[in-house]
Amino acid sequence: MSMLTPPGMGGKYRITGDTYPRMRRPSGRRRIVLAVIASAAAVGLLGWGTLQLIDVFTGGGSKASAAGHASRDCDRAEAADASRKSQQRQKPLPTPKQITVNVYNATPRGGLAKNTADELKKRGFTIGKVGNATKAYDKKVKGTGLLLGAKSATDTALPVLGTQLDGAEHRSDARKGDEVDLVIGSKFKNLTKKEDADNALAALAKPAPTPSASDKNC
């Protein structure tokens, strides 16, 4: 009877042979596959995080937004330029002959209104009234002169007349006519030299083109 025979069995149940069943560990392939998947996921997350950090520090995420803002700014600038050019075409500057100037002397010095009117006439302007300034302006114009006209003359006749007298103040009033006034002030000495006035008038009629916002940024 073998030593492995349980007591009391009388040898009925006997284990024979020299081989025994063995318990094997589960295959390691599953663990290897899971480890590879986990490693790949970790590498992917690390790469994605790195790209996000690069975008944050380099401003890459805002490039599309900045491009969109720049495009809208260019559109607005081009519209403003077109409007400005359209307004310039709608209001051509009058020639000196088309402007009737009333010349008034607001100083105590005599003869200034007549002499100034004569010189303006030589320069092509049409002369209207000539005399002393009204009480509202007499001895109250402190600069070289005051140019008065209707609101519509603000960017037409007054700038043209202004080329003839440096430092003159431009002002609009409630008048309805096209005539403009030149009121001689206390600091008046002479009209602008004709050569300088002609150059200023030419520049006013054909201003040099200035770079627009769209030219600079678009």
XYZ file of C-alpha atoms in Angstrom:
218
model
C 0.000 0.000 0.000
C 1.331 3.306 -0.917
C 2.060 5.995 1.590
C -0.366 8.237 -0.299
C -3.258 5.878 0.277
C -5.598 7.509 2.796
C -5.985 5.549 5.967
C -9.047 3.301 6.185
C -9.421 3.048 2.429
C -8.028 -0.407 2.388
C -6.165 0.316 -0.706
C -9.362 0.768 -2.667
C -8.307 4.176 -3.853
C -4.698 4.188 -4.802
C -2.671 6.840 -6.549
C -0.295 5.334 -8.998
C 2.142 6.718 -11.505
C 4.905 9.268 -11.245
C 3.201 12.322 -12.842
C 0.993 14.853 -11.103
C -1.177 17.712 -12.424
C 0.526 21.080 -12.212
C -1.135 24.579 -11.939
C 0.326 26.940 -14.583
C 0.336 30.694 -14.329
C -1.871 32.576 -16.835
C -0.201 33.581 -20.103
C 1.778 36.880 -19.948
C 0.631 38.052 -23.385
C -2.429 39.830 -21.982
C -0.314 41.853 -19.588
C 2.099 42.778 -22.370
C -0.730 43.996 -24.635
C -2.278 46.052 -21.842
C 1.107 47.566 -20.994
C 1.713 48.552 -24.630
C -1.735 50.207 -24.899
C -1.201 52.119 -21.668
C 2.219 53.315 -22.831
C 0.849 54.492 -26.174
C -1.951 56.399 -24.447
C 0.518 58.065 -22.095
C 2.761 59.119 -24.987
C -0.235 60.528 -26.871
C -1.397 62.555 -23.879
C 2.117 63.854 -23.313
C 2.412 64.976 -26.949
C -0.979 66.693 -26.887
C -0.094 68.523 -23.685
C 3.211 69.682 -25.183
C 1.436 71.125 -28.240
C -1.025 72.981 -26.007
C 1.824 74.533 -24.029
C 3.547 75.630 -27.236
C 0.354 77.324 -28.436
C -0.055 79.118 -25.110
C 3.463 80.537 -25.069
C 3.706 81.354 -28.770
C 0.204 82.721 -29.236
C -0.559 80.164 -31.915
C -4.119 79.784 -30.720
C -4.897 83.425 -31.365
C -3.570 83.639 -34.954
C -6.893 82.859 -36.567
C -8.704 85.346 -34.321
C -6.121 88.049 -35.049
C -6.417 87.428 -38.776
C -10.181 87.810 -38.550
C -9.892 91.114 -36.668
C -7.324 92.399 -39.177
C -9.630 91.561 -42.062
C -12.540 93.438 -40.502
C -10.288 96.436 -39.737
C -9.158 96.503 -43.375
C -12.754 96.442 -44.581
C -13.660 99.393 -42.353
C -10.560 101.337 -43.416
C -11.320 100.810 -47.095
C -14.921 101.954 -46.569
C -13.721 105.092 -44.754
C -11.248 105.867 -47.562
C -13.952 105.443 -50.184
C -16.293 107.745 -48.251
C -13.588 110.399 -47.870
C -12.734 110.303 -51.566
C -16.414 110.474 -52.478
C -16.891 113.556 -50.312
C -13.886 115.203 -51.914
C -15.330 114.606 -55.373
C -18.716 115.999 -54.300
C -17.233 119.294 -53.058
C -14.746 120.662 -55.586
C -12.934 123.767 -54.415
C -14.002 127.041 -56.014
C -11.488 129.179 -57.886
C -10.627 132.630 -56.450
C -12.744 134.258 -59.183
C -15.796 132.341 -57.950
C -15.401 133.709 -54.417
C -16.808 137.125 -53.510
C -14.930 138.610 -50.558
C -16.118 141.445 -48.333
C -13.130 143.114 -46.666
C -13.599 144.836 -43.305
C -11.091 146.635 -41.102
C -11.439 145.917 -37.373
C -8.297 147.884 -36.398
C -7.712 151.598 -35.679
C -5.339 151.799 -38.643
C -6.862 153.433 -41.693
C -6.681 152.206 -45.294
C -6.142 148.508 -44.514
C -9.458 147.328 -45.942
C -8.990 149.094 -49.306
C -5.358 148.053 -49.731
C -6.140 144.463 -48.839
C -9.136 144.368 -51.195
C -7.029 145.726 -54.046
C -4.393 143.038 -53.511
C -6.983 140.269 -53.349
C -8.472 141.524 -56.593
C -5.057 141.293 -58.240
C -4.879 137.690 -57.087
C -8.135 136.835 -58.830
C -10.752 137.193 -56.098
C -14.038 139.010 -56.675
C -14.410 141.909 -54.256
C -17.705 142.837 -52.638
C -18.064 145.367 -49.820
C -15.080 147.231 -48.395
C -15.118 149.259 -45.174
C -14.888 149.230 -41.395
C -15.962 146.222 -39.363
C -19.281 146.218 -37.558
C -19.490 146.856 -33.833
C -19.576 143.120 -33.159
C -16.007 142.793 -34.494
C -14.491 146.292 -34.322
C -11.229 146.112 -32.333
C -12.197 142.621 -31.149
C -10.260 140.475 -33.620
C -6.966 139.783 -31.877
C -5.234 137.690 -34.527
C -4.240 138.468 -38.100
C -7.806 138.190 -39.289
C -11.144 136.423 -39.174
C -12.715 134.632 -42.137
C -16.495 134.350 -41.969
C -18.892 132.446 -44.207
C -21.885 130.164 -44.340
C -21.567 126.644 -43.022
C -21.321 125.379 -46.599
C -18.192 127.529 -47.087
C -16.334 125.828 -44.236
C -14.560 123.368 -46.531
C -14.817 125.272 -49.806
C -14.465 129.076 -50.009
C -12.938 129.692 -46.578
C -9.943 127.348 -47.050
C -9.236 128.946 -50.443
C -9.351 132.461 -48.972
C -7.327 131.226 -46.003
C -4.335 130.553 -48.258
C -3.996 134.331 -48.623
C -3.718 135.152 -44.910
C -1.638 133.028 -42.556
C -3.024 132.570 -39.068
C -6.535 133.766 -39.866
C -9.357 132.194 -37.871
C -12.107 130.407 -39.816
C -15.676 130.663 -38.539
C -19.151 130.007 -39.912
C -22.309 131.997 -39.204
C -25.998 131.861 -40.069
C -25.765 133.638 -43.429
C -27.398 132.111 -46.492
C -25.378 133.705 -49.289
C -22.115 132.593 -50.871
C -20.134 135.730 -50.002
C -17.422 135.490 -47.367
C -15.916 138.139 -45.116
C -12.307 138.899 -44.344
C -12.155 140.909 -41.116
C -8.674 142.349 -40.584
C -7.386 141.837 -37.034
C -4.984 143.701 -34.789
C -1.971 141.479 -35.666
C -2.404 141.956 -39.407
C 0.606 143.227 -41.312
C 0.266 141.966 -44.871
C -1.350 139.217 -46.845
C 0.708 136.085 -47.371
C 3.315 136.545 -50.100
C 1.749 135.762 -53.442
C 4.232 133.011 -54.269
C 3.592 131.253 -50.957
C -0.156 131.747 -51.306
C -0.119 130.261 -54.814
C 1.801 127.222 -53.564
C -0.650 126.772 -50.697
C -3.576 127.077 -53.087
C -2.079 124.478 -55.450
C -1.486 122.090 -52.561
C -5.047 122.627 -51.385
C -6.465 121.900 -54.828
C -4.354 118.767 -55.327
C -3.344 117.398 -51.935
C -0.571 114.825 -51.899
C -1.971 111.327 -51.393
C -1.455 110.049 -47.870
C -1.141 106.343 -47.045
C -4.485 105.024 -45.854
C -5.015 102.509 -43.077
C -5.665 99.824 -45.666
C -2.344 100.571 -47.452
C -0.432 100.192 -44.183
C -2.022 97.106 -42.710
C -3.959 95.213 -45.385
